[in-house]
Tab-separated table of C-alpha atoms in Angstrom:
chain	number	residue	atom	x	y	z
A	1	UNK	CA	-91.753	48.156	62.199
A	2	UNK	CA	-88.421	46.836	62.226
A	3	UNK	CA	-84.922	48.619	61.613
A	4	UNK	CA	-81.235	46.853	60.695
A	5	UNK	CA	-79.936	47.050	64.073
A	6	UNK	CA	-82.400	46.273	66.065
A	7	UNK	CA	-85.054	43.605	65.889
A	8	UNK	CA	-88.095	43.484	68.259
A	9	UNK	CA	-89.219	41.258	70.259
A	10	UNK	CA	-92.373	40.747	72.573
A	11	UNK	CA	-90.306	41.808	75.099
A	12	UNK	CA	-88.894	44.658	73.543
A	13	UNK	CA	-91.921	45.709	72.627
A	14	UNK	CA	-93.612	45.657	76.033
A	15	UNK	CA	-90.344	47.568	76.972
A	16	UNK	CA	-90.720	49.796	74.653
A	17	UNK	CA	-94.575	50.284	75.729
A	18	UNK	CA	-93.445	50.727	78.948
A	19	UNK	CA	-91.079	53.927	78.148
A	20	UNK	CA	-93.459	55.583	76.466
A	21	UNK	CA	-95.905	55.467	79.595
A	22	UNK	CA	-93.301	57.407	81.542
A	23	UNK	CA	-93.612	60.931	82.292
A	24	UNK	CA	-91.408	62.902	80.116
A	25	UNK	CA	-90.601	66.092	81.810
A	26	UNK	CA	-88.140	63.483	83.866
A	27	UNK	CA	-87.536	60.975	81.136
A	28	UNK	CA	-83.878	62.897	80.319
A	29	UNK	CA	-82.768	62.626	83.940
A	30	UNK	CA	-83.883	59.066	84.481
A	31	UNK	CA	-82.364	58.222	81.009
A	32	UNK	CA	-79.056	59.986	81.637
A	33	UNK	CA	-78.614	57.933	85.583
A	34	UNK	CA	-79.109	54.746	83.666
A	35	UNK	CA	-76.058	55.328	81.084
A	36	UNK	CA	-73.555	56.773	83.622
A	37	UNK	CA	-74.518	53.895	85.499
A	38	UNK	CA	-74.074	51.602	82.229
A	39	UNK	CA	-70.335	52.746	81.770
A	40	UNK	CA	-69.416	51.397	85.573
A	41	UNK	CA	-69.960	47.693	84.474
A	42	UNK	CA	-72.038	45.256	87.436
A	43	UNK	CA	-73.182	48.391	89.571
A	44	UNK	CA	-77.268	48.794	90.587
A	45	UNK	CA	-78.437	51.240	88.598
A	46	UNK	CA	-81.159	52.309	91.249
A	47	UNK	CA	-81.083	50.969	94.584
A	48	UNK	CA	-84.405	49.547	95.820
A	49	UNK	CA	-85.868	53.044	97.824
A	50	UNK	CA	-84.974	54.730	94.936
A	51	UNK	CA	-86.463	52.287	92.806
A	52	UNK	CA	-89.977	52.706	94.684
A	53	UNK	CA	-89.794	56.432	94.732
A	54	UNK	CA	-89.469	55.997	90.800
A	55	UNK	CA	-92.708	54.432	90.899
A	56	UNK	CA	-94.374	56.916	92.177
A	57	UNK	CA	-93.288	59.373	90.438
A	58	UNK	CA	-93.532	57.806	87.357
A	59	UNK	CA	-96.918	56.297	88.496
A	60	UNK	CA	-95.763	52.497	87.181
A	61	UNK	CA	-95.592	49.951	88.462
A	62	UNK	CA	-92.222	47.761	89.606
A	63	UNK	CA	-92.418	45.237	86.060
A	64	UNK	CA	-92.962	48.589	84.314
A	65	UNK	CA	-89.935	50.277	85.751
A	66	UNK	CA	-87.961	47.200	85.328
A	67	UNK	CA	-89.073	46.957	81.426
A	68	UNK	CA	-88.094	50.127	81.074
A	69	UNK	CA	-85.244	50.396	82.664
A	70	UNK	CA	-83.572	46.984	80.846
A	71	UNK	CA	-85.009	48.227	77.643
A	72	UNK	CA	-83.305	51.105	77.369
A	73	UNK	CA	-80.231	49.346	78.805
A	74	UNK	CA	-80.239	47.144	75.865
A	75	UNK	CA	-81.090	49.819	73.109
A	76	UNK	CA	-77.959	51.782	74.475
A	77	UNK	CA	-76.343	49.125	74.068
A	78	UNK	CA	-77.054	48.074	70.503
A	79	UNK	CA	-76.389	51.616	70.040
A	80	UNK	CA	-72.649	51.633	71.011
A	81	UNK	CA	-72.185	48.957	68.573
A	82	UNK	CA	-73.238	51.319	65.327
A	83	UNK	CA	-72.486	54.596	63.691
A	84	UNK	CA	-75.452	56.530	63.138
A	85	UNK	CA	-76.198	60.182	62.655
A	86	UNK	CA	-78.675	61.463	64.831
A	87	UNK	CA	-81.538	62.125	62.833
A	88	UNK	CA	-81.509	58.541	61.325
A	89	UNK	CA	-81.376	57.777	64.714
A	90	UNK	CA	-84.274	59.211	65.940
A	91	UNK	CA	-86.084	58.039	62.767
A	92	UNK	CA	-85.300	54.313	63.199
A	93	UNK	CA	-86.219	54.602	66.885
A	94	UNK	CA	-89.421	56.484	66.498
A	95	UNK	CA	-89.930	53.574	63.642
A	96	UNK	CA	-89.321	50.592	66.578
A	97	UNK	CA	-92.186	52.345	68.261
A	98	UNK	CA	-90.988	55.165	71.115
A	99	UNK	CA	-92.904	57.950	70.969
A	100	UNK	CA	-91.269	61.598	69.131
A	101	UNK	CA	-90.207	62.977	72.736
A	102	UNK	CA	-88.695	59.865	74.155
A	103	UNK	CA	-86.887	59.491	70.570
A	104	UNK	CA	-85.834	63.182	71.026
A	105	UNK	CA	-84.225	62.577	74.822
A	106	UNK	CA	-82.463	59.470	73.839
A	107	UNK	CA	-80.740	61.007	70.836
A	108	UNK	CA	-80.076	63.619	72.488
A	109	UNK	CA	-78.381	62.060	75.703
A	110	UNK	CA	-76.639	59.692	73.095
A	111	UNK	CA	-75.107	62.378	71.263
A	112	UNK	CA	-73.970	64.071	74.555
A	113	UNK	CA	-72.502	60.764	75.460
A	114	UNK	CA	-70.954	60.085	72.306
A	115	UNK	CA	-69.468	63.850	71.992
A	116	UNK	CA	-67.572	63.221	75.497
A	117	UNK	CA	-66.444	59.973	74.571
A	118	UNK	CA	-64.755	61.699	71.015
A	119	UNK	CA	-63.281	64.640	73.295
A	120	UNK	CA	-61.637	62.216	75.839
A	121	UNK	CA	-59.924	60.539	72.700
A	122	UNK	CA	-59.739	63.170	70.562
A	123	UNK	CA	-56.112	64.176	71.966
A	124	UNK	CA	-54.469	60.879	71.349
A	125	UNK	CA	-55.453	60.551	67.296
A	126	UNK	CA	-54.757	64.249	66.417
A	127	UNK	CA	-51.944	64.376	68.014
A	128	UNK	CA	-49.325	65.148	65.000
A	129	UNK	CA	-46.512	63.117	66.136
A	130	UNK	CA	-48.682	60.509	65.164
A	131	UNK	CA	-48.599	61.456	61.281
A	132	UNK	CA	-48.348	58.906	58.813
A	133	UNK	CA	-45.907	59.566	55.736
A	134	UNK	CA	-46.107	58.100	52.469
A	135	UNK	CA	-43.503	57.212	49.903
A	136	UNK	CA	-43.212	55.374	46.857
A	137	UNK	CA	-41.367	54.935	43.854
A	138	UNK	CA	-41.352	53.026	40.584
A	139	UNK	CA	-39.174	49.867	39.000
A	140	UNK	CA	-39.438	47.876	36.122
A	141	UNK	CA	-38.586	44.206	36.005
A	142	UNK	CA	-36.809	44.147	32.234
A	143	UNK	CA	-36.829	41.228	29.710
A	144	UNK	CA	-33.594	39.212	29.809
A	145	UNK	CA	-32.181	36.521	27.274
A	146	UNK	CA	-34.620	34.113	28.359
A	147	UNK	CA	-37.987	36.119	28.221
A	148	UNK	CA	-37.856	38.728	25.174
A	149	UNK	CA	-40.024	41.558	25.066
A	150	UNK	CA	-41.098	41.163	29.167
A	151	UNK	CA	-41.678	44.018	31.177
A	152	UNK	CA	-43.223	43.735	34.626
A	153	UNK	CA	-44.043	47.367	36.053
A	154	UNK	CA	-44.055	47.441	40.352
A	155	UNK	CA	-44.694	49.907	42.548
A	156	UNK	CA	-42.656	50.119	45.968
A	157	UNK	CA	-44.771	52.038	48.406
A	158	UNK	CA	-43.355	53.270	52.176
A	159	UNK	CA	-45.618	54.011	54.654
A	160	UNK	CA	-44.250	55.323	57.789
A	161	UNK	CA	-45.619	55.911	61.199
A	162	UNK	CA	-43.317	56.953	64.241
A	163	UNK	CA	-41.157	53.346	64.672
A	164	UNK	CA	-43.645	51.220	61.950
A	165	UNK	CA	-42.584	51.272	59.085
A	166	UNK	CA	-44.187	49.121	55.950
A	167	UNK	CA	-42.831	48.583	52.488
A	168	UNK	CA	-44.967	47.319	50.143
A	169	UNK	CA	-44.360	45.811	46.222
A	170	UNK	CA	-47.324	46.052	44.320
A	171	UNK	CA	-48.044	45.018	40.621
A	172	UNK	CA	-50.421	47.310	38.556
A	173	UNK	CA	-53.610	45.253	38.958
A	174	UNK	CA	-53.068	44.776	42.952
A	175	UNK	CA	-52.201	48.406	43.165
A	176	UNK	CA	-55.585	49.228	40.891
A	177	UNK	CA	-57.548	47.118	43.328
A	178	UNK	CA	-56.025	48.991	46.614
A	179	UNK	CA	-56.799	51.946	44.502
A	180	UNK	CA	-60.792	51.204	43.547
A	181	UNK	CA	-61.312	50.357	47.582
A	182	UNK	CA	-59.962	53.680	48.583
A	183	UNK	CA	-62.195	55.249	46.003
A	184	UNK	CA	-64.941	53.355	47.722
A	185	UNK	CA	-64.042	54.709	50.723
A	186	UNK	CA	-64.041	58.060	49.642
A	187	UNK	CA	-67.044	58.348	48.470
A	188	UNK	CA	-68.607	56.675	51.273
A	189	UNK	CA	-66.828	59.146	53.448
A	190	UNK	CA	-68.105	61.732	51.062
A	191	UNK	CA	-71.687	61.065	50.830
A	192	UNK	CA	-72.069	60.569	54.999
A	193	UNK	CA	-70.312	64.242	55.019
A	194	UNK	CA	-72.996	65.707	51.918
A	195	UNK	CA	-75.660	64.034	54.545
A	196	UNK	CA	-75.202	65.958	57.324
């Protein structure tokens, strides 16, 4: 019961135990108070009252709450730090041990999150100002009296972006190897795209 980016623990698991025992027709809003409060770093997620009113509500006790309450801190966390599409998501948690509906709510309060985060970006990398252009063109090194028959084909490639500009001299197996990495990329690009 164990997925790449996320290992478990006794704690974890007694966390993770923990969520599960709370009710989940207010899972979602308890879940989405503790990552607004996550983005305001060093700030009480729930004062103490509101802390004991959890508990009854919730009908858990205060190490429950806290379990909980850290534990999904941390998975939130660990979450940040990967790319994931949501059903894989939901699989790998479900697989760490949360139950389908508290799987469900965090995915979905995730993707909410993560949506946001994209739109308040979004303006600064589309913005077309920001286009890159591409150039190149091709020389050949010629033999001369002292090497006969030599021929060294390069590549000059330009790539420009507003005031950075890079030129680059490439021979044919270093521009082959640049070449066979953005083929890799592609396709890795490609197949996350044919998965959702």
């Amino acid at each position: 019961m164990d997925c790449h980016w996320l290992k478990l623990s006794p704690s974890l698991t007694k966390g993770l135990a923990s969520i599960n025992n709370i009710d989940e027709t207010r899972f979602e809003q308890f879940l989405r108070r503790i990552v607004a409060k996550l983005k305001l770093q060093d700030v009480e997620i729930f004062t103490e009252e509101e802390r004991l009113k959890l508990e009854k509500i919730f009908n858990v006790n205060q190490e429950q709450l806290i379990f909980s309450i850290k534990t999904l801190q941390y998975i939130f966390m660990k979450i940040l730090k990967y790319i994931f599409m949501p059903n894989d998501l939901k699989i790998d948690l479900k697989t760490i041990g949360l139950d389908d509906d508290k799987a469900e709510s965090i995915v979905k309060v995730w993707s909410a999150e993560t949506r946001s985060t994209l739109n308040d970006i979004g303006p600064l990398t589309n913005d077309q100002s920001d286009s890159l252009s591409f150039s190149w063109k091709l020389n050949a090194e010629l033999s001369s009296d002292f090497r006969k028959k030599c021929k060294v084909p390069k590549a000059y490639l330009s790539l420009n972006k507003q005031d950075n500009n890079v030129e680059m001299e490439m021979t044919h197996p270093e521009l082959y190897s640049i070449f066979l990495q953005f083929e890799s990329i592609q396709n890795t690009l490609d197949n996350l795209i044919m998965k959702s």
